[in-house]
């Protein structure tokens, strides 16, 4: 062993002082479990995969050819931007121990507290930070789907940056950081509320304020290349295993069950959307089944650690049907232009999942009973969490968008929109030569 | 000399080419075009939004021929592409002032 | 629970008792190993990646542009469909303890037995279920490559659904569920027989019954975009680590050796195909080397836990050569139209691997000696497994296809085929605008 | 065994005795840790993902359409070729215990020493072999970006094959195999020197000798499809977690911290490149931010196990700026045609990272202090490692390229270059029909 | 008969089609072309290398018309595409010798 | 007025454009076409299946010119694209009845 220690000095003489994550201070000698750590390292990698290239491609395929790079670069830049924001201040606001129950403080800003030896539960503390970072990233990236093909790139960056600090970090604190929603008993295993309802509402408010794309409802805005969307949707599905099963924060029975129900709900959502589309619109589309699978994944997110296979089946089917209705009926009735249906899928899907978690939760699986096991009040607890998130996300998004519009403007001008954002905002194009 | 332009169904391209080669045509130029005519396009539905695609994919064939090849060329194209269904396409004949083969500088019938 | 039983009648009528996986019944307090669990969670994710978007893209790139979405949606829909079938009945038929040695019973239907605490070996029981689910998915998806560009979407779904229940589950039972082939000592580490021979034979029979594509041998049916095929082939390779090394059901020396030989056989297969193609057809093609690598991966699948690096090298080379011959000579001689050579690569590659497992197995590695170590009879044992699979898969496939053809018809009409399946079956297209 | 030796003569002539990895011989019963093993199995899979399809796509998107398959097939073929070379001789030259400190011997050739039970640290020995194999693969694949669109395929294979043996294996031995650079205390956690400087210098030398692409600086050589580049860059990022955090050789605090700083440096590099490009060239491009992220990833590679979050932030920003300067200023000044800026990103980025590791290393994190903690001499140690690598890689690359040019020729002729390498070298094309 | 060819901005295609249909034109053929004219192209910069893209994407519309439709067709195209900005495009009128409808074999004005 | 159409090798486009601009041509329209002529196509082999690709990628250039520009235009195109090898391409000259600049409504030589 001595030889290898020389080769890899880092393995030798590990810093002797362990700084325990405050929450764990009471515990006797928390120790890293290598298996749990291995799974969380993996989960972090595949949750990142969900955003780049997952979300990026899922959306890019639905854009017109002249905007495809602009869509891709949005997810990619957000990945960079939110990583730095999370390091500087986001993590601290979401997970530091503060006196109040609404938002953390600045104690952990710049990740000053991180050491190689610090432990959080059974995994290294820095791993928890970077795992959560990938959640902050994807939440912001999801919103862009509603704003595509017309928003100024600079305005978008200001928006998601501010939104992440003002909306995402607090809501995370409420649910997972020890804030008032976790106190109230709201169940949200992997982010149905924090990630999906939150981004879905922001998407809805922002796209209404931004206005419709030029030619919406008149010109042909059909998806230019659904191959990209299918790739993106597939990577979302695969990465979602990290999202949901990773949220067990260990490689255990809970993670395994979370993965199982995730798979079932995604499959059920895809089939449900396909079948209803087939019967109503006469053809089963690629965009449809992929959308349905994502709807199922969204809805199982809050439920993953709490329900069993049959609950997952029900949640997936209902999510597929409700989100189908949102994208094909509700949106056209309310006449807003949510480019790629972020609200219909993440907003409605997230709400569906959050409510149904309260219905299908099984005590033997996640420790909390749902309405079917007699605990009817869990549904109102869930509704409480949903309402709080909708209100805060909705209002704060409106204020941020308003402020940006009054300063640098949120939308590209008409000619730029016709020219396409790839060329106009980024000076690049897809070439056929 | 005439420039004969035919708008045909994409699936007929190989047939037309064979027939034209058979009657002695040695060159032609094709391109992908979109046609609008009696043949209707189609509708695509994405997440409930309907898009009317009014144009149908077609192939345009351009063949420069000498005056005495005109009839046989038209006959060859017609015979190899006619199915009797709407959308079979059209042939347009234009008068060709001059033809030049770039490689040799030949002009007129020589150049075809 | 009664409510949901009413909503989904199909969920009803099954005993609620928990059945622990019998094989473990004798063990004293089986315990989850977090490391093994972490690796299996990961393996499940990357085996799913093999199908979506792996197989989907591998095939889509070989299609003509007018059929690319139809190919993608097939793999994606199969992922959804087989997940639900596996949950409802497939897993039970494949892995429950039945009285006979040909097929399981319905004891585990709807995964009623799953609890968060149930353990299978050193991993959670639900993890074993979902890991195996991804195998059922990919096996069905592989078949579609032979049927592409002309099969009705509805017929395809009926076919793979029935096939999975009637063929896949029983064969899995025979080999891995305690059936007669495992009793006979057939070696199949990760599915050379169960997955590849099985799907390869089904593909052959089904594509012959379906008939050739319009214009086959006359028109230009060249692959429209091999970029997709290279991406798909690459993801197959990466995911295959989960397939083969995951089949060790733990993070141990066997898994590591399986990964090593997988890498070597894939590389050898790719090079062998490339070199023979280069010498015979004068150019090394992208499609060729990717096909060869997949051939090597197929062939090492049954052998992965049983052979060493040199055996893997030999298996990879032979698979590359034999599958090349299958795709470029045999197919044209026998004049069937297997669109993307599923039989040549998975059928022949699987047979090659199954036989060579009997040749190159090393006792010190997998516990069983092969012919090179004197155990000649292992080859006939392997042939027995191959024959049983070919017969059952061949006959049952023929019956299912026949029945579907007589009822709803298996093939789109001529005009639809000319128009393309994307537009005709799914109402969608790739647009260039 | 005799049979196979006759069939594959290349397998012959090597001692059949098993040689246990010497370093471990002395240890008392080394034991596999399943968690560490799980993480290394995963890391191996995602480092392979970096090359296929990561690097393949990252480069292919920057090529012109007529060369896209040729670029993809290069990375794919290299994956196959280097796997076999590594098995046959590369691993042995890099990691066997030799008497000298410059290169290993042939003791481990053909991986003769591997058994299922052999352990290396806390992971199976075969896992270490295949993990390292993926590093050998990507290093070779990276070089191709400089040579794209004009090099003969056969010449390329000869080049990377010889280069891997003559340059990659020795340099690896120097740094990680117990050679003179590790003796000198050079810090290189995951391959800043071994992988990036090494390939970056080889790329520079080889592209200068190869000459510019026809039309360089005159015709439009713009990237044809940056969608592929964004996908490739994203997969590189995700896979880099395996590269850097995997280099901890276990699932521990060091791996977690390595992942955290990797994420931060990538994000910082992307933003830095984007912002400077935005201010100088007026538009932020997709190619720019992706390039910057890769620059950040390259630079953090040697530092990953040694620096903390703030050091990573600084390294990422500096790498983004320096590599931007390399690709947009230096290259045009020196007038060489490095097709996809391998030198600017991997060469300069690697040097930047290697030097800054000496600046920002934190004793509490990796056991070695950097200049900021007073250990100024670490910088000169780092420079020593950089210089040794540059000299050896530069000279040997020049000799290999020269020899190949004198024998089979390195470059396609002018007409082939105009026709495109896809058709000319591989007989394939991307079709739009 | 005349063959009228118009080079227009891609965003105007739907408008032109509607107006032509209104005045009784029943068929047309379009294709994607690249135009060079007073309207400048654009510059793309990739990693510091500037690429001058001198050609602008345009749509070419070809309509065969009878002689008495010529003026109304030109008027229809002009009115539906004119913005007054550089790049609006051009219309070219060629004399059309002959037209054949492949499906029926009709020729001349009948075939249009 | 004449409409000059040239079918050339794709790699010659930039050269042709430069030369035409030099002699005072201010506008042109190009498109991607596939040519069939003496220059043979190629064969692709995928998994043993041979596909004969008989068409070669070409660029079509269309230039409307006044009568006195015809000769210099033909000369310019020829000189900038001739390599002497098969496949150099062809030039076709058609009589142009009328030209209209959409933006201004100008017609005839003014509009070119
Ligand atoms: N007046 C026209 N001018 C130019 N192209 C035309 C005209 N009429 C028809 N075409 C072309 O011919 C194609 C076939 O015409 P269509 O009316 O669909 O079939 P048919 O000629 O059999 O009645 C159209 O798609 C269009 O491309
Ligand atoms: N002489 C010409 N020959 C062929 N096409 C032309 C000619 N002049 C212009 N065009 C086409 O018309 C388009 C519009 O011309 P442009 O000069 O940009 O605008 P405008 O006509 O408004 O001055 C060009 O992009 C080109 O495709
Ligand atoms: N008769 C023709 N009609 C239309 N296009 C033609 C004709 N002959 C040749 N071409 C076009 O010119 C191109 C060059 O012709 P080709 O015979 O290959 O070379 P060359 O003119 O040097 O003999 C062809 O690819 C085709 O696009």
PDB file of N, CA, C and O in Angstrom, chain A residues 341-383:
ATOM      1  N   UNK A 341     -44.487  24.003 -24.326  1.00  0.00           N
ATOM      2  CA  UNK A 341     -45.407  23.462 -23.314  1.00  0.00           C
ATOM      3  C   UNK A 341     -44.769  23.134 -21.974  1.00  0.00           C
ATOM      4  O   UNK A 341     -45.026  22.078 -21.375  1.00  0.00           O
ATOM      5  N   UNK A 342     -44.004  24.055 -21.480  1.00  0.00           N
ATOM      6  CA  UNK A 342     -43.386  23.858 -20.165  1.00  0.00           C
ATOM      7  C   UNK A 342     -44.453  23.838 -19.078  1.00  0.00           C
ATOM      8  O   UNK A 342     -44.413  23.010 -18.170  1.00  0.00           O
ATOM      9  N   UNK A 343     -45.413  24.747 -19.179  1.00  0.00           N
ATOM     10  CA  UNK A 343     -46.445  24.760 -18.157  1.00  0.00           C
ATOM     11  C   UNK A 343     -47.295  23.495 -18.216  1.00  0.00           C
ATOM     12  O   UNK A 343     -47.557  22.859 -17.193  1.00  0.00           O
ATOM     13  N   UNK A 344     -47.717  23.126 -19.409  1.00  0.00           N
ATOM     14  CA  UNK A 344     -48.587  21.951 -19.533  1.00  0.00           C
ATOM     15  C   UNK A 344     -47.911  20.713 -18.973  1.00  0.00           C
ATOM     16  O   UNK A 344     -48.544  19.881 -18.326  1.00  0.00           O
ATOM     17  N   UNK A 345     -46.625  20.564 -19.216  1.00  0.00           N
ATOM     18  CA  UNK A 345     -45.958  19.326 -18.796  1.00  0.00           C
ATOM     19  C   UNK A 345     -45.367  19.434 -17.393  1.00  0.00           C
ATOM     20  O   UNK A 345     -45.607  18.578 -16.546  1.00  0.00           O
ATOM     21  N   UNK A 346     -44.619  20.495 -17.136  1.00  0.00           N
ATOM     22  CA  UNK A 346     -43.983  20.568 -15.815  1.00  0.00           C
ATOM     23  C   UNK A 346     -44.910  21.188 -14.773  1.00  0.00           C
ATOM     24  O   UNK A 346     -44.939  20.734 -13.634  1.00  0.00           O
ATOM     25  N   UNK A 347     -45.643  22.200 -15.177  1.00  0.00           N
ATOM     26  CA  UNK A 347     -46.559  22.812 -14.227  1.00  0.00           C
ATOM     27  C   UNK A 347     -47.693  21.867 -13.866  1.00  0.00           C
ATOM     28  O   UNK A 347     -47.839  21.450 -12.716  1.00  0.00           O
ATOM     29  N   UNK A 348     -48.473  21.501 -14.867  1.00  0.00           N
ATOM     30  CA  UNK A 348     -49.608  20.605 -14.594  1.00  0.00           C
ATOM     31  C   UNK A 348     -49.141  19.234 -14.117  1.00  0.00           C
ATOM     32  O   UNK A 348     -49.728  18.645 -13.214  1.00  0.00           O
ATOM     33  N   UNK A 349     -48.080  18.716 -14.754  1.00  0.00           N
ATOM     34  CA  UNK A 349     -47.568  17.401 -14.340  1.00  0.00           C
ATOM     35  C   UNK A 349     -47.093  17.439 -12.897  1.00  0.00           C
ATOM     36  O   UNK A 349     -47.319  16.494 -12.121  1.00  0.00           O
ATOM     37  N   UNK A 350     -46.431  18.525 -12.526  1.00  0.00           N
ATOM     38  CA  UNK A 350     -45.932  18.649 -11.157  1.00  0.00           C
ATOM     39  C   UNK A 350     -47.076  18.726 -10.161  1.00  0.00           C
ATOM     40  O   UNK A 350     -47.042  18.094  -9.091  1.00  0.00           O
ATOM     41  N   UNK A 351     -48.096  19.494 -10.504  1.00  0.00           N
ATOM     42  CA  UNK A 351     -49.254  19.610  -9.594  1.00  0.00           C
ATOM     43  C   UNK A 351     -49.954  18.248  -9.467  1.00  0.00           C
ATOM     44  O   UNK A 351     -50.269  17.797  -8.368  1.00  0.00           O
ATOM     45  N   UNK A 352     -50.167  17.598 -10.610  1.00  0.00           N
ATOM     46  CA  UNK A 352     -50.767  16.262 -10.600  1.00  0.00           C
ATOM     47  C   UNK A 352     -50.001  15.326  -9.669  1.00  0.00           C
ATOM     48  O   UNK A 352     -50.572  14.640  -8.824  1.00  0.00           O
ATOM     49  N   UNK A 353     -48.692  15.337  -9.829  1.00  0.00           N
ATOM     50  CA  UNK A 353     -47.864  14.439  -9.013  1.00  0.00           C
ATOM     51  C   UNK A 353     -47.894  14.801  -7.547  1.00  0.00           C
ATOM     52  O   UNK A 353     -47.957  13.924  -6.677  1.00  0.00           O
ATOM     53  N   UNK A 354     -47.849  16.090  -7.267  1.00  0.00           N
ATOM     54  CA  UNK A 354     -47.829  16.506  -5.866  1.00  0.00           C
ATOM     55  C   UNK A 354     -49.126  16.103  -5.162  1.00  0.00           C
ATOM     56  O   UNK A 354     -49.104  15.602  -4.040  1.00  0.00           O
ATOM     57  N   UNK A 355     -50.243  16.305  -5.851  1.00  0.00           N
ATOM     58  CA  UNK A 355     -51.524  15.912  -5.249  1.00  0.00           C
ATOM     59  C   UNK A 355     -51.598  14.396  -5.102  1.00  0.00           C
ATOM     60  O   UNK A 355     -51.927  13.865  -4.041  1.00  0.00           O
ATOM     61  N   UNK A 356     -51.248  13.680  -6.166  1.00  0.00           N
ATOM     62  CA  UNK A 356     -51.376  12.224  -6.122  1.00  0.00           C
ATOM     63  C   UNK A 356     -50.406  11.566  -5.145  1.00  0.00           C
ATOM     64  O   UNK A 356     -50.644  10.456  -4.675  1.00  0.00           O
ATOM     65  N   UNK A 357     -49.308  12.225  -4.853  1.00  0.00           N
ATOM     66  CA  UNK A 357     -48.426  11.718  -3.798  1.00  0.00           C
ATOM     67  C   UNK A 357     -49.227  11.616  -2.502  1.00  0.00           C
ATOM     68  O   UNK A 357     -49.111  10.639  -1.756  1.00  0.00           O
ATOM     69  N   UNK A 358     -50.041  12.624  -2.269  1.00  0.00           N
ATOM     70  CA  UNK A 358     -50.885  12.600  -1.080  1.00  0.00           C
ATOM     71  C   UNK A 358     -51.948  11.523  -1.132  1.00  0.00           C
ATOM     72  O   UNK A 358     -52.450  11.073  -0.111  1.00  0.00           O
ATOM     73  N   UNK A 359     -52.260  11.068  -2.339  1.00  0.00           N
ATOM     74  CA  UNK A 359     -53.277  10.023  -2.480  1.00  0.00           C
ATOM     75  C   UNK A 359     -52.653   8.632  -2.357  1.00  0.00           C
ATOM     76  O   UNK A 359     -53.131   7.778  -1.622  1.00  0.00           O
ATOM     77  N   UNK A 360     -51.564   8.413  -3.084  1.00  0.00           N
ATOM     78  CA  UNK A 360     -51.041   7.051  -3.207  1.00  0.00           C
ATOM     79  C   UNK A 360     -49.899   6.704  -2.256  1.00  0.00           C
ATOM     80  O   UNK A 360     -49.363   5.589  -2.331  1.00  0.00           O
ATOM     81  N   UNK A 361     -49.472   7.631  -1.423  1.00  0.00           N
ATOM     82  CA  UNK A 361     -48.355   7.332  -0.524  1.00  0.00           C
ATOM     83  C   UNK A 361     -48.665   6.086   0.308  1.00  0.00           C
ATOM     84  O   UNK A 361     -49.781   5.904   0.785  1.00  0.00           O
ATOM     85  N   UNK A 362     -47.650   5.232   0.431  1.00  0.00           N
ATOM     86  CA  UNK A 362     -47.799   3.978   1.165  1.00  0.00           C
ATOM     87  C   UNK A 362     -46.883   4.026   2.378  1.00  0.00           C
ATOM     88  O   UNK A 362     -45.684   4.263   2.233  1.00  0.00           O
ATOM     89  N   UNK A 363     -47.442   3.838   3.533  1.00  0.00           N
ATOM     90  CA  UNK A 363     -46.636   3.996   4.741  1.00  0.00           C
ATOM     91  C   UNK A 363     -45.451   3.035   4.773  1.00  0.00           C
ATOM     92  O   UNK A 363     -44.348   3.407   5.159  1.00  0.00           O
ATOM     93  N   UNK A 364     -45.687   1.820   4.302  1.00  0.00           N
ATOM     94  CA  UNK A 364     -44.626   0.810   4.353  1.00  0.00           C
ATOM     95  C   UNK A 364     -43.456   1.171   3.432  1.00  0.00           C
ATOM     96  O   UNK A 364     -42.344   0.667   3.582  1.00  0.00           O
ATOM     97  N   UNK A 365     -43.706   2.035   2.477  1.00  0.00           N
ATOM     98  CA  UNK A 365     -42.633   2.375   1.534  1.00  0.00           C
ATOM     99  C   UNK A 365     -41.890   3.624   1.959  1.00  0.00           C
ATOM    100  O   UNK A 365     -40.666   3.621   2.086  1.00  0.00           O
ATOM    101  N   UNK A 366     -42.621   4.713   2.216  1.00  0.00           N
ATOM    102  CA  UNK A 366     -41.924   5.964   2.509  1.00  0.00           C
ATOM    103  C   UNK A 366     -42.166   6.491   3.902  1.00  0.00           C
ATOM    104  O   UNK A 366     -41.727   7.591   4.229  1.00  0.00           O
ATOM    105  N   UNK A 367     -42.878   5.742   4.693  1.00  0.00           N
ATOM    106  CA  UNK A 367     -43.072   6.183   6.073  1.00  0.00           C
ATOM    107  C   UNK A 367     -44.298   7.051   6.298  1.00  0.00           C
ATOM    108  O   UNK A 367     -44.663   7.349   7.427  1.00  0.00           O
ATOM    109  N   UNK A 368     -44.912   7.506   5.227  1.00  0.00           N
ATOM    110  CA  UNK A 368     -46.101   8.339   5.364  1.00  0.00           C
ATOM    111  C   UNK A 368     -47.255   7.703   4.594  1.00  0.00           C
ATOM    112  O   UNK A 368     -47.074   7.280   3.454  1.00  0.00           O
ATOM    113  N   UNK A 369     -48.413   7.666   5.198  1.00  0.00           N
ATOM    114  CA  UNK A 369     -49.575   7.113   4.516  1.00  0.00           C
ATOM    115  C   UNK A 369     -50.252   8.187   3.692  1.00  0.00           C
ATOM    116  O   UNK A 369     -50.207   9.373   4.045  1.00  0.00           O
ATOM    117  N   UNK A 370     -50.863   7.793   2.587  1.00  0.00           N
ATOM    118  CA  UNK A 370     -51.636   8.732   1.776  1.00  0.00           C
ATOM    119  C   UNK A 370     -53.115   8.552   2.003  1.00  0.00           C
ATOM    120  O   UNK A 370     -53.531   7.779   2.875  1.00  0.00           O
ATOM    121  N   UNK A 371     -53.904   9.255   1.203  1.00  0.00           N
ATOM    122  CA  UNK A 371     -55.349   9.237   1.388  1.00  0.00           C
ATOM    123  C   UNK A 371     -55.922   7.827   1.252  1.00  0.00           C
ATOM    124  O   UNK A 371     -56.826   7.440   1.976  1.00  0.00           O
ATOM    125  N   UNK A 372     -55.380   7.036   0.330  1.00  0.00           N
ATOM    126  CA  UNK A 372     -55.894   5.685   0.135  1.00  0.00           C
ATOM    127  C   UNK A 372     -55.681   4.814   1.359  1.00  0.00           C
ATOM    128  O   UNK A 372     -56.357   3.812   1.538  1.00  0.00           O
ATOM    129  N   UNK A 373     -54.694   5.170   2.149  1.00  0.00           N
ATOM    130  CA  UNK A 373     -54.489   4.423   3.391  1.00  0.00           C
ATOM    131  C   UNK A 373     -55.152   5.150   4.562  1.00  0.00           C
ATOM    132  O   UNK A 373     -54.790   4.915   5.714  1.00  0.00           O
ATOM    133  N   UNK A 374     -56.025   6.070   4.224  1.00  0.00           N
ATOM    134  CA  UNK A 374     -56.817   6.695   5.277  1.00  0.00           C
ATOM    135  C   UNK A 374     -56.380   8.084   5.716  1.00  0.00           C
ATOM    136  O   UNK A 374     -57.115   8.803   6.383  1.00  0.00           O
ATOM    137  N   UNK A 375     -55.156   8.479   5.299  1.00  0.00           N
ATOM    138  CA  UNK A 375     -54.641   9.772   5.742  1.00  0.00           C
ATOM    139  C   UNK A 375     -55.064  10.869   4.759  1.00  0.00           C
ATOM    140  O   UNK A 375     -54.248  11.450   4.043  1.00  0.00           O
ATOM    141  N   UNK A 376     -56.340  11.158   4.770  1.00  0.00           N
ATOM    142  CA  UNK A 376     -56.906  12.117   3.813  1.00  0.00           C
ATOM    143  C   UNK A 376     -56.236  13.483   3.910  1.00  0.00           C
ATOM    144  O   UNK A 376     -56.055  14.182   2.914  1.00  0.00           O
ATOM    145  N   UNK A 377     -55.849  13.859   5.106  1.00  0.00           N
ATOM    146  CA  UNK A 377     -55.314  15.212   5.300  1.00  0.00           C
ATOM    147  C   UNK A 377     -54.006  15.442   4.542  1.00  0.00           C
ATOM    148  O   UNK A 377     -53.596  16.578   4.328  1.00  0.00           O
ATOM    149  N   UNK A 378     -53.346  14.351   4.141  1.00  0.00           N
ATOM    150  CA  UNK A 378     -52.107  14.549   3.404  1.00  0.00           C
ATOM    151  C   UNK A 378     -52.372  15.322   2.110  1.00  0.00           C
ATOM    152  O   UNK A 378     -51.521  16.066   1.639  1.00  0.00           O
ATOM    153  N   UNK A 379     -53.557  15.144   1.546  1.00  0.00           N
ATOM    154  CA  UNK A 379     -53.875  15.862   0.316  1.00  0.00           C
ATOM    155  C   UNK A 379     -53.898  17.362   0.557  1.00  0.00           C
ATOM    156  O   UNK A 379     -53.341  18.140  -0.222  1.00  0.00           O
ATOM    157  N   UNK A 380     -54.478  17.784   1.655  1.00  0.00           N
ATOM    158  CA  UNK A 380     -54.494  19.235   1.880  1.00  0.00           C
ATOM    159  C   UNK A 380     -53.096  19.750   2.203  1.00  0.00           C
ATOM    160  O   UNK A 380     -52.737  20.864   1.822  1.00  0.00           O
ATOM    161  N   UNK A 381     -52.310  18.924   2.876  1.00  0.00           N
ATOM    162  CA  UNK A 381     -50.915  19.331   3.105  1.00  0.00           C
ATOM    163  C   UNK A 381     -50.213  19.544   1.770  1.00  0.00           C
ATOM    164  O   UNK A 381     -49.479  20.522   1.578  1.00  0.00           O
ATOM    165  N   UNK A 382     -50.449  18.629   0.859  1.00  0.00           N
ATOM    166  CA  UNK A 382     -49.825  18.752  -0.457  1.00  0.00           C
ATOM    167  C   UNK A 382     -50.306  20.011  -1.160  1.00  0.00           C
ATOM    168  O   UNK A 382     -49.512  20.742  -1.758  1.00  0.00           O
ATOM    169  N   UNK A 383     -51.608  20.286  -1.053  1.00  0.00           N
ATOM    170  CA  UNK A 383     -52.158  21.470  -1.700  1.00  0.00           C
ATOM    171  C   UNK A 383     -51.555  22.749  -1.124  1.00  0.00           C
ATOM    172  O   UNK A 383     -51.329  23.733  -1.835  1.00  0.00           O
TER     173      UNK A 383
END
